[in-house]
Amino acid sequence: MKKPVSKATRTRVTHEFPALYDRESQVLLLGSIPSPKSREMAFYYGHPQNRFWKVIAIVLGEEIPETIAQKKAMLKKHHVALWDVLDSCTIVGASDTSIEDPVVNNIGELVKKSKVSRIFCTGATAYNLYKKFCANDVGIEAVKLPSTSPANCAVSLEKLIEAYKKVL
């Protein structure tokens, strides 16, 4: 009897869009690696069910941005930088728990080119990867925030908003 073929295949993915920051950025939010939908859109937190943009807009007291330009402007206005810990890895779909062979981004370089003094990771995987591969080089301890992914439906919107208030 043949083994069933899995619909989910392991793929080597590379981060294909730049970090969002400028010299005035003070806070850095780090994800793990862009999801397939984010890679398709060529921007962060692109899955329509991901609650990131809603949560961050509420926390910053802004309207929920719809376009990439509005998202960039909102974060820039509040001196918030956005990037991912990983430049590349092998992964099954959007499953952070399946990440293997990670190659990290040069987060220390971004910190040197900005005023970033606080780092927050948007989920346990990003936090663990940062802690393992980046924290010593960067010299800033990260704070772990709950993931806004639709896969993390156990955490309510209200609890996400409360947790993300630490960013301010």
Coordinates of N, CA and C in Angstrom, one line a residue:
M1 N 0.8 -1.2 0.0 CA 0.0 0.0 0.0 C 0.9 1.2 0.0
K2 N 0.5 2.2 -0.9 CA 1.3 3.4 -1.0 C 1.0 4.4 0.2
K3 N 2.1 5.1 0.6 CA 2.0 6.1 1.6 C 1.2 7.3 1.0
P4 N 0.3 7.9 1.7 CA -0.4 9.0 1.1 C 0.5 10.2 1.0
V5 N 0.4 10.9 -0.1 CA 1.2 12.1 -0.4 C 0.6 13.3 0.4
S6 N 1.5 13.9 1.1 CA 1.1 15.1 1.9 C 0.8 16.3 1.0
K7 N -0.2 17.0 1.3 CA -0.5 18.2 0.5 C 0.5 19.3 0.9
A8 N 1.0 19.2 2.1 CA 2.0 20.2 2.5 C 3.4 19.8 2.2
T9 N 4.1 20.6 1.4 CA 5.5 20.2 1.1 C 6.4 21.2 1.7
R10 N 7.6 20.7 2.0 CA 8.6 21.6 2.6 C 9.2 22.4 1.5
T11 N 9.3 23.7 1.6 CA 9.8 24.6 0.6 C 10.9 25.5 1.2
R12 N 11.9 25.8 0.4 CA 12.9 26.8 0.8 C 12.4 28.2 0.5
V13 N 12.2 29.0 1.4 CA 11.7 30.4 1.2 C 12.7 31.4 1.6
T14 N 12.7 32.5 0.8 CA 13.6 33.6 1.1 C 12.8 34.9 1.3
H15 N 13.2 35.7 2.2 CA 12.5 37.0 2.5 C 12.7 37.9 1.3
E16 N 11.7 38.3 0.6 CA 11.8 39.0 -0.7 C 11.5 40.5 -0.6
F17 N 11.2 41.0 0.5 CA 10.9 42.5 0.6 C 11.7 43.0 1.8
P18 N 12.0 44.3 1.8 CA 12.9 44.9 2.8 C 12.3 45.1 4.1
A19 N 13.1 45.3 5.1 CA 12.7 45.8 6.4 C 12.0 47.1 6.3
L20 N 11.0 47.4 7.1 CA 10.4 48.7 7.1 C 10.9 49.5 8.3
Y21 N 11.7 50.5 8.0 CA 12.3 51.3 9.1 C 12.9 52.5 8.5
D22 N 13.2 53.5 9.4 CA 14.0 54.6 9.0 C 14.9 55.0 10.2
R23 N 15.7 56.1 10.0 CA 16.6 56.5 11.1 C 15.9 56.8 12.4
E24 N 14.6 57.2 12.3 CA 13.8 57.6 13.5 C 13.1 56.5 14.2
S25 N 13.2 55.3 13.6 CA 12.5 54.1 14.2 C 13.0 53.9 15.6
Q26 N 12.1 53.7 16.6 CA 12.5 53.5 18.0 C 12.1 52.1 18.5
V27 N 11.1 51.5 17.9 CA 10.6 50.2 18.3 C 10.7 49.3 17.1
L28 N 11.1 48.0 17.3 CA 11.2 47.0 16.2 C 10.3 45.9 16.5
L29 N 9.3 45.6 15.6 CA 8.5 44.4 15.7 C 9.0 43.4 14.8
L30 N 9.3 42.2 15.3 CA 9.8 41.1 14.5 C 8.9 39.9 14.4
G31 N 8.6 39.5 13.2 CA 8.0 38.2 12.9 C 9.0 37.1 12.7
S32 N 8.6 36.0 12.3 CA 9.6 34.9 12.0 C 10.0 35.0 10.5
I33 N 9.1 34.7 9.6 CA 9.3 34.7 8.1 C 8.0 35.0 7.5
P34 N 7.9 35.7 6.4 CA 6.6 36.0 5.8 C 5.9 34.7 5.4
S35 N 4.6 34.7 5.6 CA 3.7 33.6 5.2 C 3.6 33.6 3.7
P36 N 3.0 32.5 3.1 CA 2.8 32.5 1.7 C 2.0 33.7 1.2
K37 N 0.9 34.0 1.9 CA 0.1 35.2 1.5 C 0.9 36.5 1.6
S38 N 1.7 36.6 2.6 CA 2.5 37.9 2.7 C 3.6 37.9 1.6
R39 N 4.2 36.8 1.2 CA 5.1 36.7 0.1 C 4.4 37.1 -1.2
E40 N 3.2 36.6 -1.4 CA 2.4 36.9 -2.6 C 2.1 38.4 -2.7
M41 N 1.8 39.0 -1.6 CA 1.5 40.4 -1.5 C 2.8 41.3 -1.5
A42 N 3.9 40.7 -1.1 CA 5.2 41.4 -1.0 C 5.1 42.4 0.2
F43 N 4.4 42.0 1.2 CA 4.4 42.9 2.4 C 4.0 42.1 3.6
Y44 N 4.3 42.6 4.8 CA 4.0 42.0 6.1 C 2.6 41.7 6.4
Y45 N 2.3 40.6 7.1 CA 1.0 40.2 7.6 C -0.1 40.4 6.6
G46 N 0.1 39.7 5.5 CA -0.8 39.8 4.3 C -2.0 38.9 4.3
H47 N -2.1 38.0 5.2 CA -3.2 37.1 5.3 C -4.4 37.9 5.8
P48 N -5.6 37.9 5.1 CA -6.7 38.7 5.4 C -7.3 38.4 6.8
Q49 N -7.0 37.2 7.4 CA -7.5 36.9 8.7 C -6.4 37.2 9.8
N50 N -5.3 37.6 9.4 CA -4.3 37.9 10.4 C -4.7 39.3 11.0
R51 N -4.6 39.3 12.4 CA -5.2 40.5 13.1 C -4.1 41.5 13.4
F52 N -2.9 41.4 12.8 CA -1.8 42.3 13.1 C -2.2 43.8 12.9
W53 N -2.7 44.1 11.7 CA -2.9 45.5 11.3 C -4.1 46.1 12.1
K54 N -5.1 45.3 12.4 CA -6.2 45.8 13.2 C -5.7 46.1 14.7
V55 N -4.9 45.2 15.2 CA -4.4 45.3 16.6 C -3.5 46.5 16.7
I56 N -2.5 46.6 15.8 CA -1.5 47.7 15.9 C -2.2 49.1 15.6
A57 N -3.2 49.1 14.7 CA -3.9 50.4 14.5 C -4.6 50.8 15.8
I58 N -5.3 49.9 16.4 CA -6.1 50.2 17.6 C -5.1 50.7 18.7
V59 N -4.0 50.0 18.9 CA -3.0 50.3 19.9 C -2.4 51.7 19.6
L60 N -2.2 52.0 18.4 CA -1.6 53.3 18.0 C -2.7 54.5 17.9
G61 N -3.9 54.1 18.0 CA -5.0 55.1 17.9 C -5.2 55.6 16.5
E62 N -5.1 54.7 15.6 CA -5.2 55.1 14.2 C -6.3 54.3 13.5
E63 N -6.8 54.7 12.3 CA -7.7 54.0 11.5 C -7.0 52.7 11.0
I64 N -7.7 51.7 10.8 CA -7.1 50.4 10.3 C -6.7 50.7 8.8
P65 N -5.4 50.6 8.6 CA -4.9 50.8 7.2 C -5.3 49.7 6.3
E66 N -5.6 50.1 5.0 CA -6.0 49.1 4.0 C -4.9 48.8 3.0
T67 N -4.2 49.9 2.6 CA -3.2 49.7 1.6 C -1.8 49.6 2.2
I68 N -0.9 49.1 1.4 CA 0.5 49.0 1.9 C 1.0 50.4 2.2
A69 N 0.7 51.3 1.4 CA 1.2 52.7 1.6 C 0.7 53.3 3.0
Q70 N -0.6 53.0 3.3 CA -1.2 53.4 4.6 C -0.5 52.7 5.7
K71 N -0.2 51.4 5.6 CA 0.4 50.6 6.6 C 1.8 51.2 6.9
K72 N 2.6 51.5 5.8 CA 3.9 52.0 6.0 C 3.8 53.4 6.7
A73 N 2.9 54.2 6.2 CA 2.8 55.6 6.8 C 2.5 55.6 8.3
M74 N 1.5 54.7 8.7 CA 1.1 54.6 10.1 C 2.3 54.2 10.9
L75 N 3.1 53.2 10.5 CA 4.2 52.7 11.3 C 5.3 53.8 11.4
K76 N 5.6 54.4 10.3 CA 6.6 55.5 10.2 C 6.2 56.6 11.2
K77 N 5.0 57.0 11.1 CA 4.5 58.1 12.0 C 4.7 57.8 13.4
H78 N 4.6 56.6 13.8 CA 4.8 56.2 15.2 C 6.2 55.6 15.5
H79 N 7.1 55.7 14.6 CA 8.5 55.3 14.8 C 8.6 53.8 15.0
V80 N 7.7 53.0 14.4 CA 7.7 51.6 14.6 C 8.4 50.9 13.3
A81 N 9.4 50.1 13.5 CA 10.0 49.3 12.4 C 9.4 47.9 12.4
L82 N 9.5 47.3 11.2 CA 8.9 46.0 11.0 C 9.8 45.2 10.2
W83 N 10.1 43.9 10.7 CA 11.0 43.0 9.9 C 10.7 41.6 10.4
D84 N 11.5 40.7 9.9 CA 11.4 39.3 10.4 C 12.8 38.8 10.8
V85 N 12.8 37.9 11.7 CA 14.1 37.4 12.2 C 14.8 36.7 11.1
L86 N 14.1 35.9 10.3 CA 14.7 35.1 9.3 C 14.8 35.7 7.9
D87 N 15.9 35.5 7.2 CA 16.1 35.9 5.8 C 15.6 34.7 4.9
S88 N 15.8 33.5 5.4 CA 15.4 32.3 4.7 C 15.3 31.1 5.6
C89 N 14.6 30.1 5.1 CA 14.5 28.8 5.9 C 13.7 27.9 5.0
T90 N 13.6 26.6 5.5 CA 12.7 25.7 4.8 C 11.5 25.6 5.8
I91 N 10.3 25.5 5.2 CA 9.1 25.6 5.9 C 8.0 24.9 5.2
V92 N 7.0 24.4 5.9 CA 5.8 23.8 5.3 C 4.7 24.8 5.4
G93 N 4.3 25.3 4.3 CA 3.2 26.4 4.2 C 3.6 27.6 5.1
A94 N 2.7 27.9 6.1 CA 3.0 29.0 7.0 C 3.2 28.5 8.4
S95 N 3.6 27.2 8.5 CA 3.7 26.6 9.9 C 5.1 26.9 10.5
D96 N 5.1 27.9 11.4 CA 6.4 28.3 12.1 C 7.0 27.1 12.8
T97 N 6.2 26.1 13.2 CA 6.8 25.0 13.9 C 7.5 24.1 13.0
S98 N 7.4 24.2 11.7 CA 8.1 23.4 10.7 C 9.4 24.0 10.3
I99 N 9.7 25.1 10.7 CA 10.9 25.8 10.3 C 12.2 25.0 10.5
E100 N 13.0 24.9 9.5 CA 14.3 24.2 9.6 C 15.3 25.1 8.8
D101 N 16.6 24.8 9.0 CA 17.7 25.5 8.3 C 17.5 27.0 8.2
P102 N 17.4 27.6 9.4 CA 17.2 29.1 9.4 C 18.4 29.9 9.1
V103 N 18.3 31.0 8.3 CA 19.3 31.9 8.1 C 18.7 33.3 8.5
V104 N 19.4 33.9 9.5 CA 18.9 35.1 10.1 C 19.2 36.4 9.4
N105 N 18.3 37.4 9.5 CA 18.6 38.7 9.0 C 19.6 39.4 9.9
N106 N 20.2 40.5 9.4 CA 21.2 41.2 10.2 C 20.5 42.3 11.0
I107 N 19.9 41.9 12.0 CA 19.1 42.8 12.8 C 19.9 43.9 13.5
G108 N 21.1 43.5 13.9 CA 22.1 44.4 14.5 C 22.4 45.6 13.6
E109 N 22.5 45.4 12.3 CA 22.7 46.5 11.4 C 21.5 47.4 11.3
L110 N 20.3 46.9 11.3 CA 19.1 47.8 11.3 C 19.1 48.6 12.6
V111 N 19.4 48.0 13.8 CA 19.4 48.7 15.0 C 20.5 49.9 15.0
K112 N 21.6 49.6 14.4 CA 22.7 50.6 14.3 C 22.3 51.8 13.4
K113 N 21.4 51.5 12.4 CA 21.0 52.6 11.5 C 19.8 53.3 11.9
S114 N 19.3 53.0 13.1 CA 18.1 53.6 13.6 C 18.2 54.0 15.1
K115 N 17.1 54.4 15.7 CA 17.1 54.7 17.1 C 16.4 53.5 17.9
V116 N 16.3 52.4 17.3 CA 15.6 51.2 17.9 C 16.3 50.9 19.3
S117 N 15.5 50.9 20.3 CA 16.0 50.6 21.7 C 15.1 49.5 22.3
R118 N 13.9 49.2 21.6 CA 13.1 48.1 22.2 C 12.7 47.2 21.0
I119 N 12.7 45.9 21.3 CA 12.3 44.9 20.3 C 11.2 44.0 20.8
F120 N 10.2 43.8 20.0 CA 9.1 42.9 20.3 C 9.0 41.8 19.2
C121 N 8.8 40.6 19.6 CA 8.6 39.5 18.7 C 7.1 39.1 18.7
T122 N 6.6 39.0 17.4 CA 5.2 38.7 17.3 C 4.9 37.2 17.2
G123 N 5.2 36.6 18.3 CA 4.9 35.1 18.4 C 6.1 34.4 19.0
A124 N 5.8 33.2 19.5 CA 6.9 32.4 20.2 C 8.0 32.0 19.3
T125 N 7.7 31.7 18.1 CA 8.8 31.2 17.2 C 9.8 32.3 16.9
A126 N 9.2 33.5 16.5 CA 10.1 34.7 16.3 C 10.9 35.0 17.5
Y127 N 10.3 34.9 18.7 CA 11.0 35.2 20.0 C 12.1 34.2 20.2
N128 N 11.8 32.9 20.0 CA 12.9 31.9 20.2 C 14.0 32.0 19.2
L129 N 13.7 32.2 18.0 CA 14.7 32.4 17.0 C 15.6 33.6 17.3
Y130 N 15.0 34.7 17.6 CA 15.7 35.9 18.0 C 16.6 35.7 19.1
K131 N 16.1 35.1 20.2 CA 16.9 34.8 21.4 C 18.1 33.9 21.1
K132 N 17.8 32.8 20.3 CA 18.9 31.9 19.9 C 19.9 32.4 19.0
F133 N 19.5 33.2 18.0 CA 20.5 33.6 16.9 C 20.9 35.1 16.9
C134 N 20.1 35.9 17.5 CA 20.3 37.4 17.3 C 20.6 38.2 18.6
A135 N 20.0 37.8 19.7 CA 20.0 38.6 20.9 C 21.4 39.1 21.4
N136 N 22.4 38.1 21.4 CA 23.7 38.5 21.8 C 24.4 39.5 20.9
D137 N 24.2 39.3 19.6 CA 24.8 40.3 18.6 C 24.1 41.7 18.7
V138 N 22.8 41.7 18.8 CA 22.1 42.9 18.8 C 22.2 43.7 20.2
G139 N 22.2 42.9 21.3 CA 22.4 43.5 22.6 C 21.1 44.1 23.2
I140 N 20.0 43.8 22.6 CA 18.7 44.2 23.1 C 17.8 43.0 23.4
E141 N 17.3 42.8 24.6 CA 16.5 41.7 24.9 C 15.1 42.0 24.3
A142 N 14.5 41.0 23.7 CA 13.2 41.1 23.1 C 12.1 40.7 24.1
V143 N 10.9 41.2 23.8 CA 9.7 40.9 24.6 C 8.8 40.1 23.6
K144 N 8.3 39.0 24.2 CA 7.5 38.1 23.4 C 6.0 38.5 23.5
L145 N 5.4 38.8 22.3 CA 4.0 39.1 22.2 C 3.3 37.9 21.6
P146 N 2.0 37.8 21.8 CA 1.2 36.7 21.2 C 1.1 36.9 19.7
S147 N 1.1 35.8 19.0 CA 0.9 35.9 17.5 C -0.5 36.4 17.2
T148 N -0.5 37.2 16.1 CA -1.8 37.7 15.6 C -2.3 36.8 14.5
S149 N -1.7 35.7 14.2 CA -2.0 34.7 13.2 C -3.4 34.2 13.4
P150 N -4.1 33.9 12.3 CA -5.4 33.2 12.4 C -5.2 31.8 13.1
A151 N -4.1 31.2 13.1 CA -3.8 29.9 13.7 C -3.8 30.1 15.2
N152 N -3.7 31.3 15.7 CA -3.7 31.5 17.2 C -5.0 32.1 17.6
C153 N -6.1 31.4 17.3 CA -7.4 31.9 17.6 C -7.8 31.8 19.0
A154 N -7.0 31.1 19.8 CA -7.2 30.9 21.3 C -7.1 32.3 22.0
V155 N -6.3 33.2 21.4 CA -6.1 34.5 22.0 C -7.1 35.5 21.4
S156 N -7.9 36.1 22.2 CA -9.0 37.0 21.7 C -8.4 38.3 21.2
L157 N -9.1 39.0 20.4 CA -8.7 40.3 19.9 C -8.4 41.2 21.1
E158 N -9.2 41.2 22.1 CA -9.1 42.1 23.3 C -7.7 41.8 24.0
K159 N -7.4 40.5 24.1 CA -6.1 40.1 24.8 C -4.9 40.5 23.9
L160 N -5.1 40.4 22.6 CA -4.0 40.8 21.7 C -3.8 42.3 21.9
I161 N -4.8 43.1 21.9 CA -4.7 44.6 22.0 C -4.0 44.9 23.3
E162 N -4.5 44.3 24.4 CA -3.9 44.5 25.7 C -2.4 44.2 25.7
A163 N -2.0 43.1 25.1 CA -0.6 42.7 25.1 C 0.3 43.6 24.2
Y164 N -0.3 44.1 23.1 CA 0.4 44.9 22.2 C 0.6 46.4 22.7
K165 N -0.2 46.7 23.7 CA 0.0 48.1 24.3 C 1.4 48.3 24.8
K166 N 2.1 47.2 25.1 CA 3.5 47.3 25.5 C 4.4 48.0 24.5
V167 N 4.0 48.0 23.3 CA 4.8 48.6 22.2 C 4.9 50.1 22.3
L168 N 3.9 50.7 22.9 CA 3.8 52.2 23.1 C 4.9 52.7 24.0

